[in-house]
Amino acid sequence: LDHGLDVLTAVNVQHIEGVHEEAEGITGVKVRETIPLSFVKRADEVEVIDVTPETLRQRLLDGSIYPPSQIAQALNHYFRKSNLSALRELALREVAEDVDERLQRSFDRSKIPGPVGARETVLVCANYFARAEKLIFKGKQMADRMKADFWVLTILEQPEPDLPSKLQERIEKLRTLARENEAELVLEQRGERQLGEVIIQTAERLGATQILIGQPRKAGRWALWQKRPAQYLLHNLRYIDLRIVGWKEHQTAEAKTVSPDRVPDRPLPTGKLTIYVGAAPGVGKTYKMLRDANDWRREGVDVVAGCIETHGRPETAAQIGGLEVLPRRQLNFEGRPYEELDAEGVVARRPTIVLVDELAHSNVPGSEREKRYQDVQYILSKGIDVVATMNVQHLESLHDKVEHITGVKVRERVPDWFMDLAQEVKLIDVTPETLQQRLLEGEIYAPEKVERALNHFFRLGNLAALREMALLEVADDVDQRLDQERLEENGAACTITTAVERVMVCVNSRPHSEKLIRRGWRIADRYNAAVLYVLVVVEDSVMTDVEKRDLERVRRLSEQFNAVFLLRRAGGDKGVGQVIARVSGELQITQIVIGQPFQGKTWMEKLKKNPVDYVLESTEYVDLYVVSSSRAVPGPG
């Protein structure tokens, strides 16, 4: 490098200085050869080569890694599934962190408002009183569940050296408490600013995505809301969500059982599903899938191509090689011919493995099923293995983040539960620089589309943020599977005790409701919640046709996330907030997810209670999670 030569090199994650200690804790093997982390940071590009534990163990059995005499020992020690999964997650998160650091330093970062990427940062606001311990503990739980950075903020009325010795001792105890919970304490002087203003400015500086505060004491009806931190945050946060922790411990009575209005029919597949995931078009998902398929064919596996989308890329088409390509189903719609995956034809052929591109694709009207992933589910139910591809922006729960980052509203999406059906999820990782070069060389889009793509979706900042999202999404998938693997390996000797979370998302029929449901599902998923409810409270006894249509859209999205859909009416003297509080008590809800309230313009409007205010004052045993209404605002361009 010092002599001006470019170098491509490789390293396993356990050999990186600093990371090696965590790897040793995972495997129990002492790492003796390491390279400095600073050397990795010098790289212009860092790319992860992702391989699932199942594939690695198969390579080991095939004699592709160690000689035969070492295979049995390796399988039972270093190459245990749980070890390989944990090392894989470590590699994915390490590269994601590198991507995030580069993105934050880039010029393109300024073009994306608010937090960028899928990485979470939790900021707990605590003073030096007794309640700080509970808040920090809750914050630690959040940070652990979301694999987030963790900060604790304390606001001072005067510089720390000028405080009385007793207060200085309390701050030192708070600093120790933060350190014990793997957080860093931040001290901010209030000066002439409101408390809420200090919190927001600190959160923005730290790149926080979540602010956690304690439930405020009840105030008189005529209190000046702007002077209360909770109310200030409720009405002034942008791009940052707010979690307000209830002080009372949860009731111990058994929760009321509520049946869903409609239960989705999702029988478990008998075939094996493998998904190749990428951050954007052009990463090489189809190319890699076809190369792997030809390897399987040479090994004697009966593998066929059910639906391959080459998009005119000759390199991809060439990889079809000697594979059998099944004919597609011919359909006509509005006088134009279309070709779709012939699911019945696949079942009639009965291969061992079928390849299916672009899971999020919508079938032409008139098809047996609306979406291609539903065709795949049908094929899996017949005992046929499927290998498929998709980009991370098509995952339902990430829809709002993708729109926020890129300004593009992704219309074709795959529900998260479908990705959970996969036995293997493989990331095809490519750096933004390589993707842009492929675009310029005409390997992704036609020449007339290149300039527009470079200035919009294929901006370096967009590609970096989507790549980080893909890395972390696969890492989270690995983490959840790893928990299950550890349970299977340790059997009854391993027990995990956690509080049972019951999450309820409160929505109406407006478009913002879809974002709340997606956010609520990700919270429920990270906390392994026992159940997710979606509550709609309607105020009018008669609904318009538009409201009915919007309500059905909310119901269908709830089903996508396997949530229990509840419809309640706020009749008589029962306001929306009262209904929410009553239902949350009946169902023993631990977390309520609700949208950010709109601030009134006149004094009378400001003094009028909205549902969020009522819930905040009436549900002391529940945490209130307020989702910022501005988080999904598209960026410039």
Coordinates of C-alpha atoms in Angstrom, one line a residue, residues 154-603:
T154 CA -28.5 14.0 33.4
I155 CA -29.3 17.8 33.2
L156 CA -27.6 20.1 35.7
E157 CA -28.7 23.5 36.8
Q158 CA -25.1 24.5 37.4
P159 CA -21.6 23.2 36.5
E160 CA -20.8 19.9 38.3
P161 CA -17.8 21.4 40.3
D162 CA -20.1 24.0 41.7
L163 CA -22.7 21.5 43.0
P164 CA -22.9 20.7 46.7
S165 CA -20.9 17.7 47.7
K166 CA -24.0 15.7 48.4
L167 CA -25.3 16.2 44.8
Q168 CA -21.8 15.4 43.4
E169 CA -21.9 12.1 45.3
R170 CA -25.3 11.3 43.8
I171 CA -24.0 12.0 40.3
E172 CA -21.0 9.8 40.9
K173 CA -23.4 7.0 41.9
L174 CA -25.3 7.6 38.8
R175 CA -22.1 7.5 36.7
T176 CA -21.3 4.1 38.4
L177 CA -24.8 2.8 37.7
A178 CA -24.5 3.8 34.0
R179 CA -21.1 2.1 33.8
E180 CA -22.5 -1.1 35.4
N181 CA -25.2 -1.1 32.7
E182 CA -22.7 -0.6 29.9
A183 CA -23.9 3.0 29.2
E184 CA -22.0 6.3 29.1
L185 CA -23.2 9.2 31.3
V186 CA -23.7 12.6 29.6
L187 CA -24.0 15.7 31.7
E188 CA -25.6 18.8 30.2
Q189 CA -26.2 22.2 31.7
R190 CA -29.6 23.5 31.4
G191 CA -28.8 27.2 31.2
E192 CA -31.8 29.2 29.8
R193 CA -33.2 26.2 27.9
Q194 CA -36.3 24.2 28.8
L195 CA -35.6 20.7 30.0
G196 CA -37.3 19.2 26.9
E197 CA -35.2 21.4 24.6
V198 CA -32.0 20.1 26.3
I199 CA -33.1 16.5 25.8
I200 CA -33.9 17.0 22.1
Q201 CA -30.6 18.8 21.4
T202 CA -28.6 16.1 23.2
A203 CA -30.5 13.3 21.4
E204 CA -29.9 14.9 18.0
R205 CA -26.2 15.3 18.7
L206 CA -25.8 11.6 19.8
G207 CA -27.9 10.3 16.9
A208 CA -30.5 8.9 19.3
T209 CA -33.5 7.0 17.8
Q210 CA -35.1 6.3 21.2
I211 CA -35.6 8.6 24.2
L212 CA -36.6 7.0 27.5
I213 CA -38.1 9.0 30.3
G214 CA -40.1 8.3 33.5
Q215 CA -43.8 8.9 33.7
P216 CA -44.4 12.5 34.8
R217 CA -46.4 13.3 37.9
K218 CA -49.9 14.4 37.3
A219 CA -50.3 18.1 36.7
G220 CA -53.2 20.4 37.1
R221 CA -55.5 20.9 34.1
W222 CA -54.1 24.5 33.6
A223 CA -50.4 23.5 33.7
L224 CA -48.3 25.2 31.0
W225 CA -47.5 22.1 28.9
Q226 CA -44.4 23.5 27.3
K227 CA -42.6 23.6 30.7
R228 CA -43.2 19.9 31.3
P229 CA -40.5 17.7 29.6
A230 CA -42.8 14.9 28.7
Q231 CA -45.3 17.2 27.0
Y232 CA -42.5 19.2 25.3
L233 CA -41.1 16.0 23.9
L234 CA -44.5 14.7 22.8
H235 CA -45.1 17.8 20.6
N236 CA -41.6 18.7 19.4
L237 CA -39.7 15.4 18.6
R238 CA -38.9 14.7 15.0
Y239 CA -37.5 11.3 13.8
I240 CA -37.0 10.1 17.4
D241 CA -39.4 7.9 19.2
L242 CA -40.3 8.4 22.9
R243 CA -40.8 5.7 25.5
I244 CA -42.4 6.8 28.8
V245 CA -41.9 4.3 31.6
G246 CA -44.8 3.7 34.0
W247 CA -43.7 3.7 37.7
K248 CA -46.2 1.1 39.1
E249 CA -45.4 -2.5 38.9
H250 CA -47.7 -4.6 36.7
Q251 CA -50.8 -6.2 38.1
T252 CA -50.5 -9.9 38.7
A253 CA -54.1 -10.8 37.7
E254 CA -54.5 -13.1 34.7
A255 CA -55.0 -11.3 31.5
K256 CA -58.3 -11.5 29.7
T257 CA -58.3 -13.8 26.7
V258 CA -59.3 -12.1 23.4
S259 CA -59.8 -13.9 20.2
P260 CA -58.8 -12.2 16.9
D261 CA -61.4 -11.2 14.4
R262 CA -59.7 -13.2 11.8
V263 CA -56.9 -15.8 12.1
P264 CA -54.5 -16.1 9.1
D265 CA -54.2 -19.7 7.8
R266 CA -50.5 -20.4 7.7
P267 CA -49.7 -24.1 7.8
L268 CA -46.0 -24.8 8.4
P269 CA -44.2 -25.8 5.1
T270 CA -42.8 -29.2 4.7
G271 CA -40.2 -28.0 2.1
K272 CA -37.0 -26.1 3.1
L273 CA -36.9 -22.4 2.3
T274 CA -33.6 -20.6 1.6
I275 CA -33.5 -16.9 0.9
Y276 CA -30.7 -14.9 -0.6
V277 CA -31.0 -11.3 0.6
G278 CA -29.4 -8.2 -0.8
A279 CA -29.3 -4.4 -0.1
A280 CA -30.2 -3.3 -3.6
P281 CA -30.6 -4.4 -7.2
G282 CA -27.4 -5.5 -8.8
V283 CA -25.7 -7.1 -5.7
G284 CA -25.7 -10.5 -7.4
K285 CA -28.4 -12.5 -5.6
T286 CA -29.6 -14.2 -8.7
Y287 CA -26.1 -14.7 -10.0
K288 CA -25.0 -16.4 -6.7
M289 CA -28.1 -18.5 -6.5
L290 CA -27.6 -19.8 -10.0
R291 CA -23.9 -20.6 -9.4
D292 CA -24.8 -22.5 -6.3
A293 CA -27.6 -24.4 -8.1
N294 CA -25.1 -25.5 -10.8
D295 CA -22.9 -26.8 -8.1
W296 CA -25.8 -28.8 -6.6
R297 CA -26.7 -30.1 -10.0
R298 CA -23.1 -31.4 -10.5
E299 CA -23.4 -33.2 -7.2
G300 CA -26.5 -35.0 -8.4
V301 CA -29.2 -32.8 -6.8
D302 CA -32.4 -32.4 -8.9
V303 CA -32.6 -28.6 -9.1
V304 CA -34.6 -26.6 -11.6
A305 CA -35.2 -22.9 -12.4
G306 CA -38.8 -22.1 -11.8
C307 CA -38.6 -18.3 -12.3
I308 CA -35.4 -16.4 -13.0
E309 CA -35.4 -12.7 -13.7
T310 CA -32.1 -11.8 -15.5
H311 CA -33.2 -8.2 -16.3
G312 CA -31.2 -8.5 -19.5
R313 CA -27.9 -9.0 -17.7
P314 CA -25.9 -11.4 -19.9
E315 CA -23.6 -12.4 -17.0
T316 CA -26.6 -13.6 -15.0
A317 CA -28.2 -15.4 -18.0
A318 CA -24.9 -17.2 -18.6
Q319 CA -25.1 -18.7 -15.1
I320 CA -28.2 -20.6 -15.9
G321 CA -25.8 -23.0 -17.6
G322 CA -27.1 -26.6 -17.7
L323 CA -30.0 -26.0 -15.4
E324 CA -33.5 -27.2 -16.5
V325 CA -35.7 -24.1 -16.9
L326 CA -39.4 -24.8 -16.3
P327 CA -41.9 -23.0 -18.6
R328 CA -43.8 -20.2 -17.1
R329 CA -47.5 -19.7 -17.1
Q330 CA -48.9 -17.5 -19.9
L331 CA -51.5 -14.9 -18.9
N332 CA -53.2 -12.0 -20.6
F333 CA -54.3 -8.9 -18.9
E334 CA -55.8 -5.8 -20.5
G335 CA -54.7 -7.1 -23.9
R336 CA -51.1 -7.7 -23.0
P337 CA -49.3 -11.0 -22.5
Y338 CA -47.6 -11.8 -19.1
E339 CA -45.5 -14.6 -17.8
E340 CA -45.7 -15.8 -14.2
L341 CA -44.3 -18.6 -12.1
D342 CA -46.2 -21.8 -12.8
A343 CA -46.6 -23.1 -9.3
E344 CA -48.7 -26.1 -10.4
G345 CA -46.1 -26.9 -13.0
V346 CA -43.4 -27.0 -10.4
V347 CA -45.5 -29.3 -8.2
A348 CA -46.2 -31.6 -11.1
R349 CA -42.4 -31.8 -12.0
R350 CA -41.6 -32.4 -8.3
P351 CA -37.9 -31.4 -8.2
T352 CA -35.8 -31.5 -5.1
I353 CA -35.1 -27.8 -5.3
V354 CA -36.7 -25.0 -7.4
L355 CA -35.2 -21.6 -7.8
V356 CA -37.6 -18.6 -7.6
D357 CA -36.5 -15.0 -8.1
E358 CA -38.0 -11.8 -6.6
L359 CA -40.3 -12.9 -3.8
A360 CA -42.0 -9.5 -3.5
H361 CA -43.3 -9.6 -7.1
S362 CA -47.1 -9.1 -7.5
N363 CA -48.7 -11.6 -9.9
V364 CA -50.8 -10.3 -12.7
P365 CA -54.6 -10.1 -11.9
G366 CA -56.2 -13.3 -12.6
S367 CA -53.5 -15.5 -11.1
E368 CA -54.4 -18.1 -8.4
R369 CA -52.5 -16.1 -5.8
E370 CA -51.8 -12.4 -5.5
K371 CA -48.1 -12.5 -4.6
R372 CA -45.1 -14.6 -5.7
Y373 CA -44.2 -15.4 -2.1
Q374 CA -47.7 -17.0 -1.8
D375 CA -46.8 -19.2 -4.8
V376 CA -43.6 -20.2 -3.0
Q377 CA -45.6 -21.0 0.2
Y378 CA -47.8 -23.3 -1.9
I379 CA -44.8 -25.1 -3.4
L380 CA -43.2 -25.5 0.1
S381 CA -46.5 -27.0 1.4
K382 CA -46.0 -29.8 -1.2
G383 CA -42.7 -30.8 0.2
I384 CA -40.5 -29.1 -2.4
D385 CA -37.4 -27.1 -1.3
V386 CA -37.3 -23.5 -2.6
V387 CA -34.3 -21.2 -3.0
A388 CA -35.5 -17.6 -3.5
T389 CA -34.2 -14.0 -3.6
M390 CA -35.3 -10.6 -2.3
N391 CA -33.9 -7.2 -1.5
V392 CA -34.1 -5.9 2.1
Q393 CA -36.2 -2.8 1.1
H394 CA -39.1 -5.2 0.2
L395 CA -39.4 -6.4 3.8
E396 CA -42.8 -5.1 5.2
S397 CA -41.6 -3.9 8.6
L398 CA -38.7 -1.8 7.0
H399 CA -41.0 0.0 4.6
D400 CA -41.1 3.3 6.5
K401 CA -37.3 3.4 7.1
V402 CA -36.6 2.7 3.4
E403 CA -39.0 5.5 2.4
H404 CA -37.4 7.9 4.9
I405 CA -33.9 7.2 3.6
T406 CA -34.4 6.9 -0.1
G407 CA -37.6 8.9 -0.7
V408 CA -39.0 5.9 -2.6
K409 CA -42.2 4.3 -1.6
V410 CA -41.7 0.5 -2.1
R411 CA -45.0 -0.9 -3.3
E412 CA -44.2 -4.6 -3.5
R413 CA -43.4 -6.1 -0.1
V414 CA -43.0 -9.4 1.7
P415 CA -44.3 -10.0 5.2
D416 CA -41.8 -10.6 7.9
W417 CA -43.4 -13.9 9.0
F418 CA -42.5 -15.3 5.6
M419 CA -38.9 -14.6 6.0
D420 CA -39.1 -16.3 9.4
L421 CA -40.1 -19.5 7.5
A422 CA -36.7 -19.7 6.0
Q423 CA -34.3 -22.3 7.4
E424 CA -31.4 -20.4 5.9
V425 CA -31.0 -16.6 5.2
K426 CA -27.9 -15.7 3.2
L427 CA -26.6 -12.1 2.8
I428 CA -25.1 -11.2 -0.6
D429 CA -22.9 -8.2 0.4
V430 CA -21.6 -5.7 -2.0
T431 CA -20.1 -2.3 -1.2
P432 CA -21.8 0.9 -2.5
E433 CA -18.8 1.8 -4.6
T434 CA -18.9 -1.6 -6.4
L435 CA -22.6 -1.2 -7.0
Q436 CA -22.2 2.2 -8.5
Q437 CA -19.4 0.9 -10.7
R438 CA -21.7 -1.9 -11.9
L439 CA -24.4 0.6 -12.7
L440 CA -22.0 2.8 -14.7
E441 CA -20.8 -0.3 -16.7
G442 CA -24.4 -1.1 -17.6
E443 CA -24.7 -4.3 -15.5
I444 CA -27.8 -3.2 -13.6
Y445 CA -30.0 -0.9 -15.7
A446 CA -30.2 0.2 -19.3
P447 CA -27.9 3.2 -20.3
E448 CA -30.8 5.7 -20.4
K449 CA -31.6 4.9 -16.7
V450 CA -28.1 5.2 -15.3
E451 CA -27.9 8.9 -14.6
R452 CA -31.3 9.1 -12.9
A453 CA -30.4 6.1 -10.7
L454 CA -27.1 7.6 -9.7
N455 CA -28.8 10.8 -8.6
H456 CA -31.6 9.1 -6.7
F457 CA -31.9 5.6 -5.4
F458 CA -28.2 4.7 -6.2
R459 CA -26.7 7.6 -4.3
L460 CA -23.8 6.4 -2.1
G461 CA -25.6 7.5 1.1
N462 CA -28.7 5.5 0.1
L463 CA -26.8 2.4 -0.8
A464 CA -24.7 2.6 2.4
A465 CA -27.8 3.0 4.6
L466 CA -29.6 0.1 2.8
R467 CA -26.5 -2.0 3.1
E468 CA -26.3 -1.3 6.9
M469 CA -30.0 -2.2 7.1
A470 CA -29.4 -5.5 5.3
L471 CA -26.4 -6.4 7.5
L472 CA -28.3 -5.7 10.7
E473 CA -31.5 -7.4 9.6
V474 CA -29.6 -10.7 8.8
A475 CA -27.6 -10.3 12.1
D476 CA -30.9 -10.0 14.0
D477 CA -32.2 -13.1 12.2
V478 CA -29.0 -14.9 13.2
D479 CA -29.4 -13.7 16.8
Q480 CA -32.9 -15.1 17.1
R481 CA -32.0 -18.4 15.6
L482 CA -29.0 -18.6 17.9
D483 CA -31.2 -18.3 20.9
Q484 CA -33.1 -21.3 19.7
E485 CA -30.0 -23.3 18.8
R486 CA -28.6 -22.7 22.3
L487 CA -31.8 -24.0 23.8
E488 CA -31.6 -27.1 21.6
E489 CA -28.0 -27.8 22.4
N490 CA -28.4 -27.4 26.1
G491 CA -31.8 -28.9 26.4
A492 CA -33.5 -28.7 29.8
A493 CA -30.3 -27.4 31.4
C494 CA -30.8 -24.0 29.8
T495 CA -33.7 -21.9 30.8
I496 CA -34.4 -18.3 30.0
T497 CA -36.5 -16.3 32.4
T498 CA -37.9 -13.0 31.0
A499 CA -40.9 -10.9 31.8
V500 CA -43.9 -11.7 29.5
E501 CA -44.4 -8.7 27.2
R502 CA -47.9 -7.9 25.8
V503 CA -47.8 -5.1 23.2
M504 CA -50.8 -3.1 21.9
V505 CA -50.6 -0.7 19.0
C506 CA -53.3 2.0 19.0
V507 CA -54.3 3.2 15.6
N508 CA -57.1 4.7 13.5
S509 CA -57.8 4.2 9.9
R510 CA -55.4 7.0 8.7
P511 CA -52.2 6.2 6.6
H512 CA -49.9 6.8 9.6
S513 CA -51.5 3.8 11.3
E514 CA -49.5 1.4 9.0
K515 CA -46.3 2.9 10.2
L516 CA -47.4 2.4 13.8
I517 CA -48.2 -1.3 13.2
R518 CA -44.9 -1.9 11.6
R519 CA -43.1 -0.2 14.5
G520 CA -45.2 -2.1 17.0
W521 CA -44.3 -5.4 15.4
R522 CA -40.6 -4.7 15.5
I523 CA -40.9 -3.9 19.2
A524 CA -42.9 -7.0 19.9
D525 CA -40.4 -9.1 17.8
R526 CA -37.4 -7.7 19.7
Y527 CA -39.0 -8.3 23.1
N528 CA -40.3 -11.8 22.1
A529 CA -43.7 -10.6 23.1
A530 CA -46.4 -13.2 23.9
V531 CA -48.9 -11.4 21.8
L532 CA -49.3 -8.3 19.6
Y533 CA -52.6 -6.5 19.6
V534 CA -53.8 -3.8 17.1
L535 CA -56.6 -1.7 18.6
V536 CA -58.7 0.6 16.5
V537 CA -61.1 3.0 18.4
V538 CA -63.7 4.6 16.2
E539 CA -65.7 7.6 17.4
D540 CA -68.5 7.7 14.8
S541 CA -71.3 5.2 14.9
V542 CA -71.5 5.3 11.1
M543 CA -68.4 4.9 9.0
T544 CA -68.0 6.2 5.4
D545 CA -67.0 4.0 2.6
V546 CA -63.6 5.5 2.6
E547 CA -63.2 4.9 6.3
K548 CA -64.4 1.3 5.9
R549 CA -61.8 0.7 3.1
D550 CA -59.0 2.2 5.2
L551 CA -60.1 0.1 8.2
E552 CA -59.9 -3.0 6.1
R553 CA -56.4 -2.1 5.0
V554 CA -55.3 -1.7 8.6
R555 CA -56.9 -5.1 9.4
R556 CA -55.1 -6.8 6.6
L557 CA -51.7 -5.3 7.6
S558 CA -52.4 -6.5 11.2
E559 CA -52.8 -10.0 9.8
Q560 CA -49.5 -9.7 7.9
F561 CA -47.9 -9.4 11.4
N562 CA -50.1 -12.1 13.0
A563 CA -51.5 -9.5 15.3
V564 CA -54.8 -9.8 17.2
F565 CA -57.1 -7.1 15.6
L566 CA -59.5 -5.4 17.9
L567 CA -62.2 -2.9 17.0
R568 CA -63.8 -0.8 19.7
R569 CA -66.2 2.2 19.7
A570 CA -65.8 5.3 21.9
G571 CA -69.5 5.9 22.5
G572 CA -71.3 8.1 25.0
D573 CA -69.0 9.7 27.5
K574 CA -66.2 7.2 26.8
G575 CA -63.4 9.0 24.9
V576 CA -60.7 7.3 22.8
G577 CA -58.2 7.6 25.6
Q578 CA -60.5 6.0 28.1
V579 CA -61.2 3.1 25.8
I580 CA -57.4 2.5 25.3
A581 CA -56.8 2.6 29.0
R582 CA -59.6 0.2 29.8
V583 CA -58.6 -2.3 27.1
S584 CA -55.0 -2.2 28.1
G585 CA -56.0 -3.0 31.7
E586 CA -58.2 -5.9 30.6
L587 CA -55.4 -7.4 28.5
Q588 CA -52.6 -6.8 30.9
I589 CA -50.7 -4.8 28.3
T590 CA -47.1 -4.0 29.2
Q591 CA -46.3 -1.6 26.3
I592 CA -48.7 0.7 24.4
V593 CA -47.5 1.9 21.0
I594 CA -49.2 5.1 19.9
G595 CA -48.7 7.9 17.4
Q596 CA -47.3 11.3 18.3
P597 CA -50.1 13.7 19.1
F598 CA -50.7 16.9 17.1
Q599 CA -50.2 20.1 19.0
G600 CA -53.1 22.6 19.0
K601 CA -52.5 26.1 17.7
T602 CA -54.8 28.0 20.1
W603 CA -54.6 28.0 23.9

